[in-house]
C-alpha cells in the first residue's frame, strides 16, 4: 500500500549561476531547447528560497515574490510552471498552490533571478507532491521555466546540452569567485525570453553557433586543468560574441553603459599586470568579474574605484539545488 500523503508543502533553495559559455537562442522556443551548449558555475551567495504548498482551501494559485504579490506576466509564468508539475486535474492532491519565494540578493540589483527562481520552484513543487524525480528530470523541468535555470539544479561547474544540465566539476575543484560590478539596477527593457527569439535576426548568430563547440571544449579544458589564462581568453571572447549578436539583432539589443566599458578595460589592464581576473556579461550592463578567490579583494577595490559602479556583489561557487524543509 502506498503511504498516504499528509503534507503537500516543501521548501527548496537554488543558487543563481553565471555562464562562462553563454546560451543565446533556442532551437525550440516553446520548450526552451538551447541552440548551443553552455557552461556555468553556481553562485553560492546569491540564491532563491521557495516554499510551495498545495492547499485545498485555495481557489487560485497565490504567488508572493520578495514580500509582494506577483502580478501579470510574472504570475502567469509561475502558474504555467506549476501546470507542468501538477499534471492531471483529477489527481488526488489539492489543485492550487501557494508559492512564497525570496531572493537573498538585493532586489533591483539587476541580478537575474530567473535561474535560481525556476530551479527552486521546480524542486520545491515536485517535493511538495512527493514526485521522485532525478536531477536530470528536475533540470529539464526547470529549463522550461527559464533556460539558464536548468544549470542551477546540479552543483558546482555545470554544462548544459540539449534537454538538461549536469555537473562537470564539484564546487571545490577550483577556488574561483564572481565579483559583480553593478552599474544599473533598472529593469531590462528587453528580457532574455524575447532576446533569445531575436538571436536569429543577427547575421552573426550562425557564426557564433558554428564556433560554440570549440569555445565549449576550450572552457571545459581550462576548468579541468585550472588554466586561468585559457579561461580568461575563451570566456571574454564568448561574452563578446554573444553581445555582438545582441547588438546586431533587429531591433538591436544594446545592454552596455559607459561604466560597463570602463570595467572591461580595467579588468584587462589588471590581468595584464598579473592578476587572475576576466569578465563576462549577461543580458544587461553589469559586469561579472571571474577571478581566483585570492585576488577577489583587489578586484573589489578596482570596481569600487570606477565611477558609475553602484554596488559590488561577490560570490563563491556553490552546490546543487536542495530541499531545505
Ligand atoms: O535563462 P534565460 O532565458 O534568462 O537566458 C539567460 C541568457 C544569458 O544569461 C544571457 C546567458 C546564459 O547562458 O545564462
Coordinates of C-alpha atoms in Angstrom, one line a residue, residues 103-271:
X103 CA 15.8 36.2 -3.1
X104 CA 18.7 36.8 -0.7
X105 CA 20.3 39.3 -3.2
X106 CA 19.1 42.9 -3.2
X107 CA 16.0 43.4 -5.3
X108 CA 16.7 45.7 -8.2
X109 CA 20.4 45.0 -8.2
X110 CA 20.0 43.9 -11.8
X111 CA 20.9 40.4 -11.0
X112 CA 18.8 37.9 -12.9
X113 CA 16.7 35.8 -10.5
X114 CA 15.0 33.6 -13.1
X115 CA 17.7 30.9 -13.0
X116 CA 17.6 30.4 -9.2
X117 CA 13.8 31.1 -9.1
X118 CA 12.7 28.4 -11.6
X119 CA 15.2 25.8 -10.2
X120 CA 13.9 26.4 -6.6
X121 CA 10.3 26.3 -7.8
X122 CA 10.8 23.1 -9.7
X123 CA 12.5 21.3 -6.8
X124 CA 10.0 22.6 -4.2
X125 CA 6.9 21.8 -6.3
X126 CA 8.0 18.3 -7.1
X127 CA 9.0 17.6 -3.5
X128 CA 5.6 19.0 -2.2
X129 CA 3.8 16.5 -4.4
X130 CA 6.3 13.7 -3.4
X131 CA 7.2 13.1 -7.1
X132 CA 10.5 11.3 -7.2
X133 CA 12.5 13.0 -10.0
X134 CA 16.1 12.5 -11.0
X135 CA 18.5 15.5 -11.1
X136 CA 18.3 15.4 -14.9
X137 CA 14.5 15.4 -14.8
X138 CA 14.4 18.4 -12.4
X139 CA 16.9 20.2 -14.6
X140 CA 14.8 19.6 -17.7
X141 CA 11.7 20.8 -15.8
X142 CA 13.5 24.0 -14.6
X143 CA 14.7 24.6 -18.2
X144 CA 11.1 25.1 -19.3
X145 CA 10.7 28.0 -16.9
X146 CA 14.0 29.7 -17.8
X147 CA 16.7 28.1 -19.9
X148 CA 19.5 29.0 -17.5
X149 CA 17.5 27.6 -14.6
X150 CA 18.5 24.1 -15.9
X151 CA 22.1 24.9 -14.8
X152 CA 21.0 25.8 -11.2
X153 CA 19.8 22.3 -10.4
X154 CA 23.2 20.4 -10.5
X155 CA 26.0 21.8 -8.3
X156 CA 29.5 23.3 -9.0
X157 CA 30.7 23.7 -12.5
X158 CA 27.8 22.8 -14.8
X159 CA 27.4 22.1 -18.5
X160 CA 24.0 22.2 -20.3
X161 CA 23.4 20.5 -23.6
X162 CA 20.0 19.8 -25.1
X163 CA 17.4 18.7 -22.5
X164 CA 19.3 19.0 -19.2
X165 CA 22.4 20.2 -17.4
X166 CA 25.0 18.1 -15.5
X167 CA 28.0 18.7 -13.2
X168 CA 31.4 18.7 -14.8
X169 CA 33.4 19.5 -11.7
X170 CA 32.5 19.9 -8.0
X171 CA 32.4 23.4 -6.3
X172 CA 35.8 22.9 -4.6
X173 CA 37.5 21.9 -7.8
X174 CA 38.8 25.4 -8.4
X175 CA 38.6 28.4 -6.0
X176 CA 37.1 30.9 -8.4
X177 CA 34.7 33.8 -7.5
X178 CA 32.3 36.0 -9.3
X179 CA 32.7 39.7 -8.3
X180 CA 29.9 41.7 -9.8
X181 CA 30.1 45.3 -10.7
X182 CA 26.5 46.5 -10.6
X183 CA 26.2 49.6 -12.8
X184 CA 22.5 49.7 -13.2
X185 CA 19.7 48.4 -11.0
X186 CA 16.9 49.3 -13.6
X187 CA 14.7 46.6 -15.1
X188 CA 15.9 45.4 -18.5
X189 CA 14.0 46.8 -21.4
X190 CA 14.2 43.5 -23.3
X191 CA 14.1 40.4 -21.2
X192 CA 16.0 37.2 -22.2
X193 CA 12.9 35.4 -23.4
X194 CA 12.4 38.0 -26.2
X195 CA 16.1 38.2 -26.7
X196 CA 16.5 34.5 -27.5
X197 CA 13.8 34.9 -30.1
X198 CA 15.7 37.8 -31.7
X199 CA 19.0 36.0 -31.9
X200 CA 18.4 34.5 -35.4
X201 CA 17.8 38.0 -36.8
X202 CA 21.5 38.8 -36.4
X203 CA 23.7 37.5 -39.3
X204 CA 26.4 36.9 -36.7
X205 CA 24.4 34.3 -34.8
X206 CA 25.1 31.5 -37.3
X207 CA 28.9 32.1 -37.0
X208 CA 28.6 32.2 -33.2
X209 CA 26.7 28.9 -33.0
X210 CA 29.0 27.2 -35.5
X211 CA 32.0 28.1 -33.3
X212 CA 30.4 27.1 -30.0
X213 CA 31.9 23.5 -29.7
X214 CA 35.4 25.0 -30.0
X215 CA 34.8 27.5 -27.2
X216 CA 32.9 24.9 -25.1
X217 CA 35.8 22.5 -25.5
X218 CA 38.4 25.1 -24.5
X219 CA 36.4 26.2 -21.5
X220 CA 36.0 22.6 -20.3
X221 CA 39.7 22.1 -20.7
X222 CA 40.5 25.4 -18.8
X223 CA 38.3 24.2 -16.0
X224 CA 39.7 20.7 -15.9
X225 CA 43.3 22.0 -15.9
X226 CA 42.6 25.1 -13.8
X227 CA 44.2 27.1 -16.5
X228 CA 43.2 30.7 -15.8
X229 CA 44.9 32.3 -18.9
X230 CA 42.9 29.9 -21.2
X231 CA 39.7 30.5 -19.2
X232 CA 40.1 34.3 -19.5
X233 CA 40.6 34.2 -23.2
X234 CA 37.7 32.0 -24.0
X235 CA 35.1 33.5 -21.7
X236 CA 35.7 37.1 -22.7
X237 CA 35.6 36.1 -26.4
X238 CA 32.4 34.1 -25.8
X239 CA 30.6 37.0 -24.0
X240 CA 31.7 39.5 -26.6
X241 CA 30.4 37.2 -29.4
X242 CA 27.0 37.0 -27.6
X243 CA 26.9 40.8 -27.3
X244 CA 28.0 41.1 -30.9
X245 CA 24.9 39.1 -31.8
X246 CA 22.7 41.1 -29.5
X247 CA 23.9 44.5 -30.9
X248 CA 23.4 43.3 -34.5
X249 CA 19.9 41.8 -33.9
X250 CA 16.9 43.6 -35.4
X251 CA 16.0 45.5 -33.4
X252 CA 19.4 45.8 -31.8
X253 CA 19.9 45.0 -28.1
X254 CA 22.4 47.3 -26.6
X255 CA 22.9 46.5 -23.0
X256 CA 26.2 48.2 -22.2
X257 CA 26.6 51.5 -20.3
X258 CA 29.7 53.7 -20.2
X259 CA 30.7 52.1 -16.8
X260 CA 30.3 48.6 -18.3
X261 CA 33.0 49.5 -20.8
X262 CA 35.2 51.2 -18.2
X263 CA 35.1 47.9 -16.1
X264 CA 36.0 45.8 -19.2
X265 CA 39.1 47.9 -19.8
X266 CA 40.1 47.9 -16.1
X267 CA 39.7 44.1 -16.0
X268 CA 42.0 43.7 -19.0
X269 CA 44.6 46.1 -17.5
X270 CA 44.5 44.3 -14.2
X271 CA 45.0 40.9 -15.9

